[in-house]
PDB file of C-alpha atoms and ligand atoms in Angstrom:
ATOM      1  CA  UNK A   1      82.821 105.644 103.452  1.00  0.00           C
ATOM      2  CA  UNK A   2      85.594 103.111 104.392  1.00  0.00           C
ATOM      3  CA  UNK A   3      87.583 102.234 100.662  1.00  0.00           C
ATOM      4  CA  UNK A   4      91.088 100.265  99.986  1.00  0.00           C
ATOM      5  CA  UNK A   5      92.246 102.014  96.501  1.00  0.00           C
ATOM      6  CA  UNK A   6      94.474  98.596  95.307  1.00  0.00           C
ATOM      7  CA  UNK A   7      96.722  98.258  92.334  1.00  0.00           C
ATOM      8  CA  UNK A   8     100.058  97.667  91.149  1.00  0.00           C
ATOM      9  CA  UNK A   9     103.061 100.617  91.567  1.00  0.00           C
ATOM     10  CA  UNK A  10     102.090 102.978  88.388  1.00  0.00           C
ATOM     11  CA  UNK A  11      98.115 102.325  88.390  1.00  0.00           C
ATOM     12  CA  UNK A  12      97.497 106.175  89.814  1.00  0.00           C
ATOM     13  CA  UNK A  13      95.839 105.283  92.991  1.00  0.00           C
ATOM     14  CA  UNK A  14      97.772 108.342  94.775  1.00  0.00           C
ATOM     15  CA  UNK A  15      96.018 110.829  91.790  1.00  0.00           C
ATOM     16  CA  UNK A  16      92.496 109.127  91.863  1.00  0.00           C
ATOM     17  CA  UNK A  17      92.862 108.730  95.555  1.00  0.00           C
ATOM     18  CA  UNK A  18      93.523 112.604  95.978  1.00  0.00           C
ATOM     19  CA  UNK A  19      90.274 112.951  93.767  1.00  0.00           C
ATOM     20  CA  UNK A  20      88.026 110.869  95.787  1.00  0.00           C
ATOM     21  CA  UNK A  21      88.966 113.062  98.593  1.00  0.00           C
ATOM     22  CA  UNK A  22      87.584 116.056  97.220  1.00  0.00           C
ATOM     23  CA  UNK A  23      84.295 114.163  96.271  1.00  0.00           C
ATOM     24  CA  UNK A  24      83.642 112.452  99.684  1.00  0.00           C
ATOM     25  CA  UNK A  25      85.458 115.058 101.903  1.00  0.00           C
ATOM     26  CA  UNK A  26      87.062 112.099 103.756  1.00  0.00           C
ATOM     27  CA  UNK A  27      91.162 112.002 103.917  1.00  0.00           C
ATOM     28  CA  UNK A  28      93.368 109.509 102.068  1.00  0.00           C
ATOM     29  CA  UNK A  29      95.843 107.518 104.163  1.00  0.00           C
ATOM     30  CA  UNK A  30      98.938 106.523 101.846  1.00  0.00           C
ATOM     31  CA  UNK A  31     101.516 104.405 104.059  1.00  0.00           C
ATOM     32  CA  UNK A  32     104.264 105.228 101.190  1.00  0.00           C
ATOM     33  CA  UNK A  33     103.285 109.056 101.935  1.00  0.00           C
ATOM     34  CA  UNK A  34     103.698 108.402 105.413  1.00  0.00           C
ATOM     35  CA  UNK A  35     106.783 106.192 105.146  1.00  0.00           C
ATOM     36  CA  UNK A  36     108.471 109.195 102.625  1.00  0.00           C
ATOM     37  CA  UNK A  37     107.548 111.961 105.727  1.00  0.00           C
ATOM     38  CA  UNK A  38     109.135 109.864 108.502  1.00  0.00           C
ATOM     39  CA  UNK A  39     112.351 109.273 106.076  1.00  0.00           C
ATOM     40  CA  UNK A  40     112.454 112.844 105.056  1.00  0.00           C
ATOM     41  CA  UNK A  41     112.331 113.971 108.980  1.00  0.00           C
ATOM     42  CA  UNK A  42     114.542 111.347 109.481  1.00  0.00           C
ATOM     43  CA  UNK A  43     112.775 109.305 112.048  1.00  0.00           C
ATOM     44  CA  UNK A  44     113.966 106.302 113.405  1.00  0.00           C
ATOM     45  CA  UNK A  45     111.514 104.481 111.872  1.00  0.00           C
ATOM     46  CA  UNK A  46     111.936 106.244 108.648  1.00  0.00           C
ATOM     47  CA  UNK A  47     115.310 105.453 108.572  1.00  0.00           C
ATOM     48  CA  UNK A  48     114.796 102.162 109.089  1.00  0.00           C
ATOM     49  CA  UNK A  49     111.847 101.886 105.930  1.00  0.00           C
ATOM     50  CA  UNK A  50     114.096 103.812 103.684  1.00  0.00           C
ATOM     51  CA  UNK A  51     116.541 100.886 103.546  1.00  0.00           C
ATOM     52  CA  UNK A  52     113.253  98.940 102.302  1.00  0.00           C
ATOM     53  CA  UNK A  53     111.825 101.263  99.955  1.00  0.00           C
ATOM     54  CA  UNK A  54     114.947 102.610  97.820  1.00  0.00           C
ATOM     55  CA  UNK A  55     114.955  98.740  96.547  1.00  0.00           C
ATOM     56  CA  UNK A  56     111.334  98.548  95.763  1.00  0.00           C
ATOM     57  CA  UNK A  57     111.034  96.013  98.795  1.00  0.00           C
ATOM     58  CA  UNK A  58     107.916  96.240 101.020  1.00  0.00           C
ATOM     59  CA  UNK A  59     108.124  97.638 104.456  1.00  0.00           C
ATOM     60  CA  UNK A  60     107.861  94.895 107.012  1.00  0.00           C
ATOM     61  CA  UNK A  61     104.369  94.363 108.102  1.00  0.00           C
ATOM     62  CA  UNK A  62     104.427  95.258 111.879  1.00  0.00           C
ATOM     63  CA  UNK A  63     105.722  98.552 110.539  1.00  0.00           C
ATOM     64  CA  UNK A  64     102.762  99.598 108.495  1.00  0.00           C
ATOM     65  CA  UNK A  65     100.266  97.628 110.240  1.00  0.00           C
ATOM     66  CA  UNK A  66     101.447 100.282 113.270  1.00  0.00           C
ATOM     67  CA  UNK A  67     101.287 102.981 111.335  1.00  0.00           C
ATOM     68  CA  UNK A  68      97.176 102.290 109.890  1.00  0.00           C
ATOM     69  CA  UNK A  69      96.472 101.586 113.378  1.00  0.00           C
ATOM     70  CA  UNK A  70      97.630 104.794 114.627  1.00  0.00           C
ATOM     71  CA  UNK A  71      96.110 107.291 111.657  1.00  0.00           C
ATOM     72  CA  UNK A  72      92.743 105.657 111.331  1.00  0.00           C
ATOM     73  CA  UNK A  73      92.461 107.049 114.862  1.00  0.00           C
ATOM     74  CA  UNK A  74      92.759 110.515 114.252  1.00  0.00           C
ATOM     75  CA  UNK A  75      89.653 112.612 113.994  1.00  0.00           C
ATOM     76  CA  UNK A  76      89.418 113.303 110.647  1.00  0.00           C
ATOM     77  CA  UNK A  77      89.553 109.468 109.894  1.00  0.00           C
ATOM     78  CA  UNK A  78      86.127 108.846 111.765  1.00  0.00           C
ATOM     79  CA  UNK A  79      83.589 109.394 109.093  1.00  0.00           C
ATOM     80  CA  UNK A  80      86.115 107.374 107.207  1.00  0.00           C
ATOM     81  CA  UNK A  81      89.191 107.110 104.559  1.00  0.00           C
ATOM     82  CA  UNK A  82      90.854 106.196 101.319  1.00  0.00           C
ATOM     83  CA  UNK A  83      93.297 103.904 101.796  1.00  0.00           C
ATOM     84  CA  UNK A  84      96.004 103.947  99.090  1.00  0.00           C
ATOM     85  CA  UNK A  85      98.839 101.295  99.442  1.00  0.00           C
ATOM     86  CA  UNK A  86      97.123  99.406 101.813  1.00  0.00           C
ATOM     87  CA  UNK A  87      97.291  96.416 102.643  1.00  0.00           C
ATOM     88  CA  UNK A  88      99.471  95.164 100.268  1.00  0.00           C
ATOM     89  CA  UNK A  89     100.138  91.492 102.098  1.00  0.00           C
ATOM     90  CA  UNK A  90      97.875  89.035 103.357  1.00  0.00           C
ATOM     91  CA  UNK A  91      99.032  89.761 106.969  1.00  0.00           C
ATOM     92  CA  UNK A  92      98.096  93.517 106.686  1.00  0.00           C
ATOM     93  CA  UNK A  93      95.022  92.551 104.744  1.00  0.00           C
ATOM     94  CA  UNK A  94      94.090  90.502 107.943  1.00  0.00           C
ATOM     95  CA  UNK A  95      95.228  93.277 110.541  1.00  0.00           C
ATOM     96  CA  UNK A  96      93.163  95.571 109.069  1.00  0.00           C
ATOM     97  CA  UNK A  97      89.810  93.168 109.426  1.00  0.00           C
ATOM     98  CA  UNK A  98      90.861  92.574 112.839  1.00  0.00           C
ATOM     99  CA  UNK A  99      91.524  96.567 113.653  1.00  0.00           C
ATOM    100  CA  UNK A 100      87.902  97.603 112.010  1.00  0.00           C
ATOM    101  CA  UNK A 101      86.065  94.193 113.341  1.00  0.00           C
ATOM    102  CA  UNK A 102      87.337  95.889 117.224  1.00  0.00           C
ATOM    103  CA  UNK A 103      86.460  99.255 116.012  1.00  0.00           C
ATOM    104  CA  UNK A 104      82.909  97.863 115.135  1.00  0.00           C
ATOM    105  CA  UNK A 105      83.426  98.566 111.151  1.00  0.00           C
ATOM    106  CA  UNK A 106      83.606  97.458 108.109  1.00  0.00           C
ATOM    107  CA  UNK A 107      85.153  98.306 104.473  1.00  0.00           C
ATOM    108  CA  UNK A 108      82.620  99.303 102.016  1.00  0.00           C
ATOM    109  CA  UNK A 109      84.670  98.655  99.045  1.00  0.00           C
ATOM    110  CA  UNK A 110      87.551  97.680  97.577  1.00  0.00           C
ATOM    111  CA  UNK A 111      88.418  99.204  94.012  1.00  0.00           C
ATOM    112  CA  UNK A 112      91.067  98.013  92.184  1.00  0.00           C
ATOM    113  CA  UNK A 113      92.785  99.675  89.098  1.00  0.00           C
ATOM    114  CA  UNK A 114      93.939  97.931  86.565  1.00  0.00           C
ATOM    115  CA  UNK A 115      96.649  98.684  83.795  1.00  0.00           C
ATOM    116  CA  UNK A 116      99.170  96.215  82.178  1.00  0.00           C
ATOM    117  CA  UNK A 117     102.624  96.478  82.583  1.00  0.00           C
ATOM    118  CA  UNK A 118     104.326  97.829  80.144  1.00  0.00           C
ATOM    119  CA  UNK A 119     102.337 100.832  80.911  1.00  0.00           C
ATOM    120  CA  UNK A 120     103.001 101.345  84.144  1.00  0.00           C
ATOM    121  CA  UNK A 121     106.671 100.964  83.606  1.00  0.00           C
ATOM    122  CA  UNK A 122     106.213 103.911  80.949  1.00  0.00           C
ATOM    123  CA  UNK A 123     103.888 105.902  83.734  1.00  0.00           C
ATOM    124  CA  UNK A 124     106.499 105.036  86.816  1.00  0.00           C
ATOM    125  CA  UNK A 125     110.026 106.098  84.955  1.00  0.00           C
ATOM    126  CA  UNK A 126     108.960 109.250  83.714  1.00  0.00           C
ATOM    127  CA  UNK A 127     107.513 110.578  87.274  1.00  0.00           C
ATOM    128  CA  UNK A 128     109.018 113.428  88.609  1.00  0.00           C
ATOM    129  CA  UNK A 129     108.151 115.331  91.829  1.00  0.00           C
ATOM    130  CA  UNK A 130     109.233 119.092  93.819  1.00  0.00           C
ATOM    131  CA  UNK A 131     110.994 117.845  96.792  1.00  0.00           C
ATOM    132  CA  UNK A 132     109.852 121.614  98.084  1.00  0.00           C
ATOM    133  CA  UNK A 133     106.399 121.900  97.283  1.00  0.00           C
ATOM    134  CA  UNK A 134     105.066 118.366  96.427  1.00  0.00           C
ATOM    135  CA  UNK A 135     104.006 119.477  92.753  1.00  0.00           C
ATOM    136  CA  UNK A 136     103.721 115.700  90.761  1.00  0.00           C
ATOM    137  CA  UNK A 137     105.066 115.813  86.948  1.00  0.00           C
ATOM    138  CA  UNK A 138     105.220 113.645  84.170  1.00  0.00           C
ATOM    139  CA  UNK A 139     108.055 114.004  81.149  1.00  0.00           C
ATOM    140  CA  UNK A 140     105.715 112.787  78.511  1.00  0.00           C
ATOM    141  CA  UNK A 141     102.358 113.454  80.087  1.00  0.00           C
ATOM    142  CA  UNK A 142     102.543 116.387  82.294  1.00  0.00           C
ATOM    143  CA  UNK A 143     106.017 118.030  81.636  1.00  0.00           C
ATOM    144  CA  UNK A 144     107.263 121.347  83.429  1.00  0.00           C
ATOM    145  CA  UNK A 145     107.506 124.181  81.250  1.00  0.00           C
ATOM    146  CA  UNK A 146     111.253 124.084  81.899  1.00  0.00           C
ATOM    147  CA  UNK A 147     112.947 121.015  82.100  1.00  0.00           C
ATOM    148  CA  UNK A 148     113.598 119.711  85.295  1.00  0.00           C
ATOM    149  CA  UNK A 149     112.178 122.800  87.071  1.00  0.00           C
ATOM    150  CA  UNK A 150     109.196 122.818  89.253  1.00  0.00           C
ATOM    151  CA  UNK A 151     106.475 125.269  87.665  1.00  0.00           C
ATOM    152  CA  UNK A 152     105.135 126.267  90.963  1.00  0.00           C
ATOM    153  CA  UNK A 153     107.956 126.724  93.192  1.00  0.00           C
ATOM    154  CA  UNK A 154     111.204 126.923  90.889  1.00  0.00           C
ATOM    155  CA  UNK A 155     112.882 123.985  92.431  1.00  0.00           C
ATOM    156  CA  UNK A 156     114.655 121.312  90.687  1.00  0.00           C
ATOM    157  CA  UNK A 157     112.574 118.357  90.154  1.00  0.00           C
ATOM    158  CA  UNK A 158     113.900 114.500  91.642  1.00  0.00           C
ATOM    159  CA  UNK A 159     113.034 111.256  90.432  1.00  0.00           C
ATOM    160  CA  UNK A 160     111.902 108.415  93.525  1.00  0.00           C
ATOM    161  CA  UNK A 161     114.888 105.943  94.263  1.00  0.00           C
ATOM    162  CA  UNK A 162     112.321 103.464  93.760  1.00  0.00           C
ATOM    163  CA  UNK A 163     111.403 104.814  90.158  1.00  0.00           C
ATOM    164  CA  UNK A 164     114.488 104.159  88.490  1.00  0.00           C
ATOM    165  CA  UNK A 165     114.522 101.266  86.609  1.00  0.00           C
ATOM    166  CA  UNK A 166     115.796  98.037  88.609  1.00  0.00           C
ATOM    167  CA  UNK A 167     113.321  99.321  91.438  1.00  0.00           C
ATOM    168  CA  UNK A 168     110.407  99.595  89.367  1.00  0.00           C
ATOM    169  CA  UNK A 169     111.263  95.991  88.244  1.00  0.00           C
ATOM    170  CA  UNK A 170     111.531  94.711  91.486  1.00  0.00           C
ATOM    171  CA  UNK A 171     108.279  96.524  92.490  1.00  0.00           C
ATOM    172  CA  UNK A 172     106.117  94.772  89.852  1.00  0.00           C
ATOM    173  CA  UNK A 173     107.355  91.393  91.116  1.00  0.00           C
ATOM    174  CA  UNK A 174     106.635  92.333  94.923  1.00  0.00           C
ATOM    175  CA  UNK A 175     103.059  93.235  93.505  1.00  0.00           C
ATOM    176  CA  UNK A 176     102.607  90.024  91.691  1.00  0.00           C
ATOM    177  CA  UNK A 177     104.310  87.683  94.577  1.00  0.00           C
ATOM    178  CA  UNK A 178     102.456  89.610  97.634  1.00  0.00           C
ATOM    179  CA  UNK A 179      99.789  91.760  96.668  1.00  0.00           C
ATOM    180  CA  UNK A 180      98.026  90.768  93.576  1.00  0.00           C
ATOM    181  CA  UNK A 181      96.685  87.817  95.611  1.00  0.00           C
ATOM    182  CA  UNK A 182      94.480  90.450  97.699  1.00  0.00           C
ATOM    183  CA  UNK A 183      92.072  90.361  94.610  1.00  0.00           C
ATOM    184  CA  UNK A 184      91.251  86.640  95.454  1.00  0.00           C
ATOM    185  CA  UNK A 185      91.024  87.701  99.474  1.00  0.00           C
ATOM    186  CA  UNK A 186      88.434  90.801  98.406  1.00  0.00           C
ATOM    187  CA  UNK A 187      86.818  88.748  95.607  1.00  0.00           C
ATOM    188  CA  UNK A 188      85.585  86.192  98.453  1.00  0.00           C
ATOM    189  CA  UNK A 189      84.587  88.551 100.403  1.00  0.00           C
ATOM    190  CA  UNK A 190      82.322  90.582  98.073  1.00  0.00           C
ATOM    191  CA  UNK A 191      84.174  93.800  98.106  1.00  0.00           C
ATOM    192  CA  UNK A 192      86.102  93.728  95.092  1.00  0.00           C
ATOM    193  CA  UNK A 193      84.989  96.267  92.328  1.00  0.00           C
ATOM    194  CA  UNK A 194      88.094  95.844  89.638  1.00  0.00           C
ATOM    195  CA  UNK A 195      88.166  98.741  87.597  1.00  0.00           C
ATOM    196  CA  UNK A 196      89.922  99.712  84.035  1.00  0.00           C
ATOM    197  CA  UNK A 197      92.879 102.143  84.822  1.00  0.00           C
ATOM    198  CA  UNK A 198      93.735 103.128  81.320  1.00  0.00           C
ATOM    199  CA  UNK A 199      92.966 106.642  79.536  1.00  0.00           C
ATOM    200  CA  UNK A 200      92.932 110.108  81.032  1.00  0.00           C
ATOM    201  CA  UNK A 201      92.731 110.543  84.943  1.00  0.00           C
ATOM    202  CA  UNK A 202      89.080 111.955  83.890  1.00  0.00           C
ATOM    203  CA  UNK A 203      88.032 108.636  82.224  1.00  0.00           C
ATOM    204  CA  UNK A 204      89.536 106.738  85.280  1.00  0.00           C
ATOM    205  CA  UNK A 205      87.933 108.821  87.327  1.00  0.00           C
ATOM    206  CA  UNK A 206      84.523 108.819  85.945  1.00  0.00           C
ATOM    207  CA  UNK A 207      84.645 104.698  85.996  1.00  0.00           C
ATOM    208  CA  UNK A 208      85.811 104.893  89.734  1.00  0.00           C
ATOM    209  CA  UNK A 209      82.986 106.678  91.036  1.00  0.00           C
ATOM    210  CA  UNK A 210      80.584 105.002  88.669  1.00  0.00           C
ATOM    211  CA  UNK A 211      81.253 101.873  90.465  1.00  0.00           C
ATOM    212  CA  UNK A 212      80.687 103.228  93.991  1.00  0.00           C
ATOM    213  CA  UNK A 213      77.380 104.504  93.175  1.00  0.00           C
ATOM    214  CA  UNK A 214      75.010 102.655  95.546  1.00  0.00           C
ATOM    215  CA  UNK A 215      77.767 103.225  98.193  1.00  0.00           C
TER     216      UNK A 215
HETATM  217  P1  AMP B 301     103.855 103.370  97.443  1.00  0.00           P
HETATM  218  O1  AMP B 301     104.026 104.997  97.598  1.00  0.00           O
HETATM  219  O2  AMP B 301     102.388 103.088  98.215  1.00  0.00           O
HETATM  220  O3  AMP B 301     104.662 103.461  95.684  1.00  0.00           O
HETATM  221  O4  AMP B 301     104.893 103.338  98.434  1.00  0.00           O
HETATM  222  C1  AMP B 301     106.004 102.995  98.045  1.00  0.00           C
HETATM  223  C2  AMP B 301     107.056 102.325  99.309  1.00  0.00           C
HETATM  224  O5  AMP B 301     106.684 102.293 100.651  1.00  0.00           O
HETATM  225  C3  AMP B 301     106.987 100.925  98.587  1.00  0.00           C
HETATM  226  O6  AMP B 301     107.697 100.490  97.112  1.00  0.00           O
HETATM  227  C4  AMP B 301     107.040 100.299  99.882  1.00  0.00           C
HETATM  228  O7  AMP B 301     108.664 100.130 100.058  1.00  0.00           O
HETATM  229  C5  AMP B 301     106.835 101.116 101.043  1.00  0.00           C
HETATM  230  N1  AMP B 301     105.351 100.654 101.577  1.00  0.00           N
HETATM  231  C6  AMP B 301     104.587 101.545 100.943  1.00  0.00           C
HETATM  232  N2  AMP B 301     103.055 101.132 101.795  1.00  0.00           N
HETATM  233  C7  AMP B 301     103.545  99.804 102.222  1.00  0.00           C
HETATM  234  C8  AMP B 301     102.993  98.589 102.407  1.00  0.00           C
HETATM  235  N3  AMP B 301     101.538  98.299 102.698  1.00  0.00           N
HETATM  236  N4  AMP B 301     103.650  97.696 103.233  1.00  0.00           N
HETATM  237  C9  AMP B 301     104.575  97.621 103.070  1.00  0.00           C
HETATM  238  N5  AMP B 301     105.434  98.186 102.473  1.00  0.00           N
HETATM  239  C10 AMP B 301     104.913  99.689 101.795  1.00  0.00           C
END
């Protein structure tokens, strides 16, 4: 099964993608995660991408298209995958179609997780993560036992540079201007499955899996 998880920053794509990984046994391909790892590893691509990411700008299409092209050729992606955070522009969506066509494949569905903007800002600004074991927290909805310390490994939690207020605003505008138009693109192709992204993680997951039942 080849899925795209679509939605604004803070909609919960990453969390839902991880649950889908468990349910369907196919990998999550998150361009944001791949870029953050490249940055942490200090590769030239990661250092270049970090300039865009810190302000909430999109990394150039050629860079992310190349990342996805390489990643979907790996062994674990041959039975399918969940694209999380890709595509985010029309050229990326077209590049994905071309890549799939060359491989004689197609997408099964584009799941859109819809959440009102005010709720997104609240979700993003409270997010914290552990730089050591990657555990995720939310200061309001899922706080660590001791303020700013990871429950699992004791490291000091950090806030992503792009979860700070100015970058959040910029990411919302970027989503609205460059990414939201893809909904029409996938709607026209009969692939879009819109879903309500409000409520608990379990409720959202239940709606997503129900919307995929026919696949
Ligand atoms: P995410 O973790 O998906 O919110 O992505 C974090 C940041 O990585 C984004 O704000 C962008 O700067 C960059 N990024 C991730 N995926 C893409 C993409 N498909 N196209 C361009 N930039 C991306």
